[in-house]
mmCIF file of C-alpha atoms in Angstrom:
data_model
loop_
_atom_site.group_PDB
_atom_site.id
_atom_site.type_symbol
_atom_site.label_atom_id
_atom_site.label_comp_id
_atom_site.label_asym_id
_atom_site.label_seq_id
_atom_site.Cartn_x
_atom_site.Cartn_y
_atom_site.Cartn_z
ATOM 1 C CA UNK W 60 160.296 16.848 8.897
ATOM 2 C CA UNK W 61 159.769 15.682 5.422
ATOM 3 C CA UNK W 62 163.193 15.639 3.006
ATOM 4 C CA UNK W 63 163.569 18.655 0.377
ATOM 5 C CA UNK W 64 162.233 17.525 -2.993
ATOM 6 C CA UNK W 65 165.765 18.625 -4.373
ATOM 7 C CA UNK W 66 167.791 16.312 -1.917
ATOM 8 C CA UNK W 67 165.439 13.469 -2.685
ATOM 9 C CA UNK W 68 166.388 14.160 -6.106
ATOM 10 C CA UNK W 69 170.167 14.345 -5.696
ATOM 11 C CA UNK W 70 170.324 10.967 -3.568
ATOM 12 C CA UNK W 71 168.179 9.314 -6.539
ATOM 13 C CA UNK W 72 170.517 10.695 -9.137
ATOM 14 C CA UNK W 73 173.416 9.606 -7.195
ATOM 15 C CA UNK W 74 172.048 5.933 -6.651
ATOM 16 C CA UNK W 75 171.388 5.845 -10.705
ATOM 17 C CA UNK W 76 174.288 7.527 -11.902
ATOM 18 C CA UNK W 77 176.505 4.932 -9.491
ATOM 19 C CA UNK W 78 179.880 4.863 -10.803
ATOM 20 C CA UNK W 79 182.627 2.127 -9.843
ATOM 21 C CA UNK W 80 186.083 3.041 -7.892
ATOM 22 C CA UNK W 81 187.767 1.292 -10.864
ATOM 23 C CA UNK W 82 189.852 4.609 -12.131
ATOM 24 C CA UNK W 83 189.649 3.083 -15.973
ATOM 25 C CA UNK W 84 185.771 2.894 -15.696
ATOM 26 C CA UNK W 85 185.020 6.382 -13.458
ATOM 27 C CA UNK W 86 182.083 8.106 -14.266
ATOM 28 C CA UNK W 87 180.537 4.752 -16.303
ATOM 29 C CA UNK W 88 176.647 4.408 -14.735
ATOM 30 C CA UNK W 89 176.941 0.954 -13.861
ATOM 31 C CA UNK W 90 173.592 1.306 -11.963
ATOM 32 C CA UNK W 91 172.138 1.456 -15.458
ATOM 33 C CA UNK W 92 173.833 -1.384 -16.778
ATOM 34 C CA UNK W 93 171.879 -4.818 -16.393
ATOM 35 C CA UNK W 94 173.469 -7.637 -15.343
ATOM 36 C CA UNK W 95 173.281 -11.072 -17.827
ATOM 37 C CA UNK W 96 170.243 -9.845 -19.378
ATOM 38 C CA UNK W 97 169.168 -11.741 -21.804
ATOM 39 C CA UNK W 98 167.388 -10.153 -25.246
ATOM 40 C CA UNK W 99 164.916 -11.988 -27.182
ATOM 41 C CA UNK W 100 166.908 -11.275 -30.513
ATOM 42 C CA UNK W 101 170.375 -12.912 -29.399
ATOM 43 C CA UNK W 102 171.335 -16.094 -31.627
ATOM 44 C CA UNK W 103 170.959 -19.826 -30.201
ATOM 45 C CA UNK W 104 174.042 -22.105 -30.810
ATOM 46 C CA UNK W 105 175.497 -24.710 -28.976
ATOM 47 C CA UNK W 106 179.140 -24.996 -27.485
ATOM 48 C CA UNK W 107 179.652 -27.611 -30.180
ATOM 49 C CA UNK W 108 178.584 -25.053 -33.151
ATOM 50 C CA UNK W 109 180.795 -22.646 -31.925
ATOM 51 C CA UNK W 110 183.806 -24.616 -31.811
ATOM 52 C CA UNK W 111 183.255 -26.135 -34.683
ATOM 53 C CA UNK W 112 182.694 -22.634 -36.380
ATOM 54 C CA UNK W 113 185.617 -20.654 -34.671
ATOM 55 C CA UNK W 114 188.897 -20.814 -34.331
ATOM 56 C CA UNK W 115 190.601 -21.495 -31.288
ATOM 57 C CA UNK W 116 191.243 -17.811 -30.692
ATOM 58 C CA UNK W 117 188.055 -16.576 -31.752
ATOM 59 C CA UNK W 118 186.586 -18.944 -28.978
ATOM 60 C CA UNK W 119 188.484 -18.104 -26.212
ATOM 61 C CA UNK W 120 187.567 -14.442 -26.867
ATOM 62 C CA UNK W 121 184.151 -14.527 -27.608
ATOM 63 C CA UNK W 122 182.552 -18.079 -26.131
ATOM 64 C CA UNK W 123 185.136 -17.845 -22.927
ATOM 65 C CA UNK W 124 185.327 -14.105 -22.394
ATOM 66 C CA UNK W 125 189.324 -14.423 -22.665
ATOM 67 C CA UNK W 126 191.018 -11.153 -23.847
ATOM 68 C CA UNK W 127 194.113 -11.743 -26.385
ATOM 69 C CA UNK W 128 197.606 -9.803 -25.453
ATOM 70 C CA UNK W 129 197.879 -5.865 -26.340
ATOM 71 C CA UNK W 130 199.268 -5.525 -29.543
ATOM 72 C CA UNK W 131 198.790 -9.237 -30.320
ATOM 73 C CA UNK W 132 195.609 -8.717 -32.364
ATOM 74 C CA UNK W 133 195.499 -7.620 -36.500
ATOM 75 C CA UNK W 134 193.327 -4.880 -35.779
ATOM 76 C CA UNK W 135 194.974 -2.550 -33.072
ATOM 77 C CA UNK W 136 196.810 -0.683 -35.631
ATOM 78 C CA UNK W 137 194.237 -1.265 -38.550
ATOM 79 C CA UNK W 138 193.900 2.076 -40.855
ATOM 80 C CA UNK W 139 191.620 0.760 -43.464
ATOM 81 C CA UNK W 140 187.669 2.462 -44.557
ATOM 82 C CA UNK W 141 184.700 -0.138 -43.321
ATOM 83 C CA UNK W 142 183.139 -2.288 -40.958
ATOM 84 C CA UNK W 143 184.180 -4.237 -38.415
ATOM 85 C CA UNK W 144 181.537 -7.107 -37.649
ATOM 86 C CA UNK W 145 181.225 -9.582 -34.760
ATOM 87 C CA UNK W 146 183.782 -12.803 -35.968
ATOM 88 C CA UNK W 147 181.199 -15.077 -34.610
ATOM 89 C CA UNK W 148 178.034 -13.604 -36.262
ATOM 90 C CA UNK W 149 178.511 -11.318 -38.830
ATOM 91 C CA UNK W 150 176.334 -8.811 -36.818
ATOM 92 C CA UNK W 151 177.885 -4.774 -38.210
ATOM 93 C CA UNK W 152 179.115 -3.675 -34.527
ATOM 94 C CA UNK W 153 181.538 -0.752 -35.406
ATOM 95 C CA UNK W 154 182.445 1.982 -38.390
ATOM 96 C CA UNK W 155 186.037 2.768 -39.007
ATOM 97 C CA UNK W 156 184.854 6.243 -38.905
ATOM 98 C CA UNK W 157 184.600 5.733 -35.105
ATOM 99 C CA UNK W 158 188.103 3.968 -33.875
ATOM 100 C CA UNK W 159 190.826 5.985 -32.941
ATOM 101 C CA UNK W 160 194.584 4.986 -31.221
ATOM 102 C CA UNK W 161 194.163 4.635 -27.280
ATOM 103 C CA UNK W 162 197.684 3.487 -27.217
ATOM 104 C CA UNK W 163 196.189 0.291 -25.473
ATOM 105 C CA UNK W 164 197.080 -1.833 -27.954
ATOM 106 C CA UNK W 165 193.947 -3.093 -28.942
ATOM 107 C CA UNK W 166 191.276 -1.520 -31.258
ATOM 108 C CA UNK W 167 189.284 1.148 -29.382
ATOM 109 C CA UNK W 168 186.144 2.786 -30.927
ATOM 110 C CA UNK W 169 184.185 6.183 -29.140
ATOM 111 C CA UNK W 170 180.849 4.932 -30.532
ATOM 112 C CA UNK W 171 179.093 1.595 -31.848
ATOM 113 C CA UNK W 172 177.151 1.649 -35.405
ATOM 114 C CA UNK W 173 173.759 1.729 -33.566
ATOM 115 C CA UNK W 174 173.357 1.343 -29.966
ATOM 116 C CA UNK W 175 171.563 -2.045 -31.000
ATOM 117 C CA UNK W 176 174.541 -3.302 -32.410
ATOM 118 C CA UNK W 177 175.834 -4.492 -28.418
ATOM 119 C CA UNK W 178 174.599 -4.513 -25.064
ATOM 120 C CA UNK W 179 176.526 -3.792 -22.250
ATOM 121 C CA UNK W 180 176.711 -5.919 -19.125
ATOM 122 C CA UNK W 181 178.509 -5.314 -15.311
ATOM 123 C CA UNK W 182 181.270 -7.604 -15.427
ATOM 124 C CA UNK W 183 182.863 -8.422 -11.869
ATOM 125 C CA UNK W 184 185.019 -11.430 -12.785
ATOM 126 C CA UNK W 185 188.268 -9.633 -12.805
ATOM 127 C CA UNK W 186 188.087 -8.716 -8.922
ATOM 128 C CA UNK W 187 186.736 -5.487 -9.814
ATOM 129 C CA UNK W 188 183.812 -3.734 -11.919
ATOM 130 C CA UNK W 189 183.784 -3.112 -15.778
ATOM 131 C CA UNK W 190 181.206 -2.964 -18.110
ATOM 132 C CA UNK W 191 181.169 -5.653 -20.758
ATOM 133 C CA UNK W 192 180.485 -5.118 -24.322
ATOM 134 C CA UNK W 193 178.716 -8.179 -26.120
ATOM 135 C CA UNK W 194 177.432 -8.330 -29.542
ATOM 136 C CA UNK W 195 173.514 -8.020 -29.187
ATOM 137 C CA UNK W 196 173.050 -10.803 -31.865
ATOM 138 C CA UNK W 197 174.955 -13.652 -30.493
ATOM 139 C CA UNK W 198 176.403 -12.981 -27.271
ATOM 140 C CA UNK W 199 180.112 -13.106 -28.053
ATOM 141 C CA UNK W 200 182.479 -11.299 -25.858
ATOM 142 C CA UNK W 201 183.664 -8.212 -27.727
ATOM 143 C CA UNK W 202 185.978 -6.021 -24.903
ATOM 144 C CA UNK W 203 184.814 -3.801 -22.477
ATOM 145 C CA UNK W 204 184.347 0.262 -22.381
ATOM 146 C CA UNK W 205 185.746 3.010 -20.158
ATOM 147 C CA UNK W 206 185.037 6.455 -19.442
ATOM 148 C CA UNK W 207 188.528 7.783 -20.923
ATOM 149 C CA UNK W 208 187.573 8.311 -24.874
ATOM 150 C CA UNK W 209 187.822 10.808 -27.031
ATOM 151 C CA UNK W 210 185.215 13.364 -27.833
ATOM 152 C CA UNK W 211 182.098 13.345 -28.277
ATOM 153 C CA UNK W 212 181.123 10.335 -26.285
ATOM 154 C CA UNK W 213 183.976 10.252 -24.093
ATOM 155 C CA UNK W 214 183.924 6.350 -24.174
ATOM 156 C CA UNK W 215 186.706 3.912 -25.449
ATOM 157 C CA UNK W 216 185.150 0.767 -26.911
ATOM 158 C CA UNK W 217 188.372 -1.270 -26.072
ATOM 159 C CA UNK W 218 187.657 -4.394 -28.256
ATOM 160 C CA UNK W 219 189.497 -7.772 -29.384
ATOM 161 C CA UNK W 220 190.813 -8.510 -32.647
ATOM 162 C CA UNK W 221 189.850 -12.063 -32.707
ATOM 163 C CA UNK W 222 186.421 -11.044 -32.044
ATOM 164 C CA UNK W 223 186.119 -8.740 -35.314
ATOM 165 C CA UNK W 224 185.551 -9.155 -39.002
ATOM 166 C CA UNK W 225 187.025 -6.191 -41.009
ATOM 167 C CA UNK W 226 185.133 -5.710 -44.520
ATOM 168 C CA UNK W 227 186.224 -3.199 -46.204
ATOM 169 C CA UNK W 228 184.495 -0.179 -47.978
#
């Protein structure tokens, strides 16, 4: 008996449209979301250039992957008109048009600039799954994103201070 062209479909969508258990990242498609891919356009730099380039902080964020303390960070409660850029690069990443108060205590965005501004990566270390957000032009560690933002992405962009630069309009 051959399957139902509309089941085959369903099973497909289900397998790409795979979501984690993780309640804070429900509903993300991690199926979609590559893991340590590699672009062409991300920035080259030793260990030894980044140290010497950031500070401590700023390294343990975005060389280490370490995420500061809620409400630690400059920018959680940050009201001012611009852009934030990647500390580490410079790279635009988010518009102040686009963050909004998740009561997290770090800076949470619904949208990037451009969606070539990051990349997003399946991150497992933590025990479970979450979807990384790295700037697309050197790599750094920025946060990570979950399904429970405002409209009219639904996404939070739930990002590290020490891995911003504000510059304001």
């Amino acid at each position: 008996m051959k399957p139902f062209p509309s089941l085959l479909l369903l099973l497909w969508l289900g397998t790409a449209m795979g979501c984690t258990l993780n309640a804070r990242t429900a509903h993300l498609p991690l199926a979609a979301v590559p893991a340590r891919t590699v672009f062409g356009d991300t920035l080259s730099r030793t260990e030894e250039y980044w140290r010497q380039t950031l500070t401590p902080e700023q390294f343990f964020v975005l060389r280490e992957k370490g995420t500061e303390r809620p409400f630690s960070g400059q920018y959680h409660a940050h009201q001012a008109q611009g852009m934030y850029h990647c500390a580490g690069c410079g790279q635009a990443l988010f518009s102040s048009e686009a963050k909004f108060d998740s009561g997290t205590g770090w800076p949470s965005f619904f949208t990037p600039v451009s969606a070539a501004a990051v990349r997003q990566e399946l991150d497992t270390s933590a025990g479970v799954e979450q979807v990384e957000v790295l700037c697309r032009s050197c790599g750094g560690h920025l946060g990570h994103v979950f399904a429970d933002g405002p409209k009219p992405t639904g996404l939070r962009y739930c990002l590290n201070s020490s891995a911003l630069a504000f510059v304001k309009r």
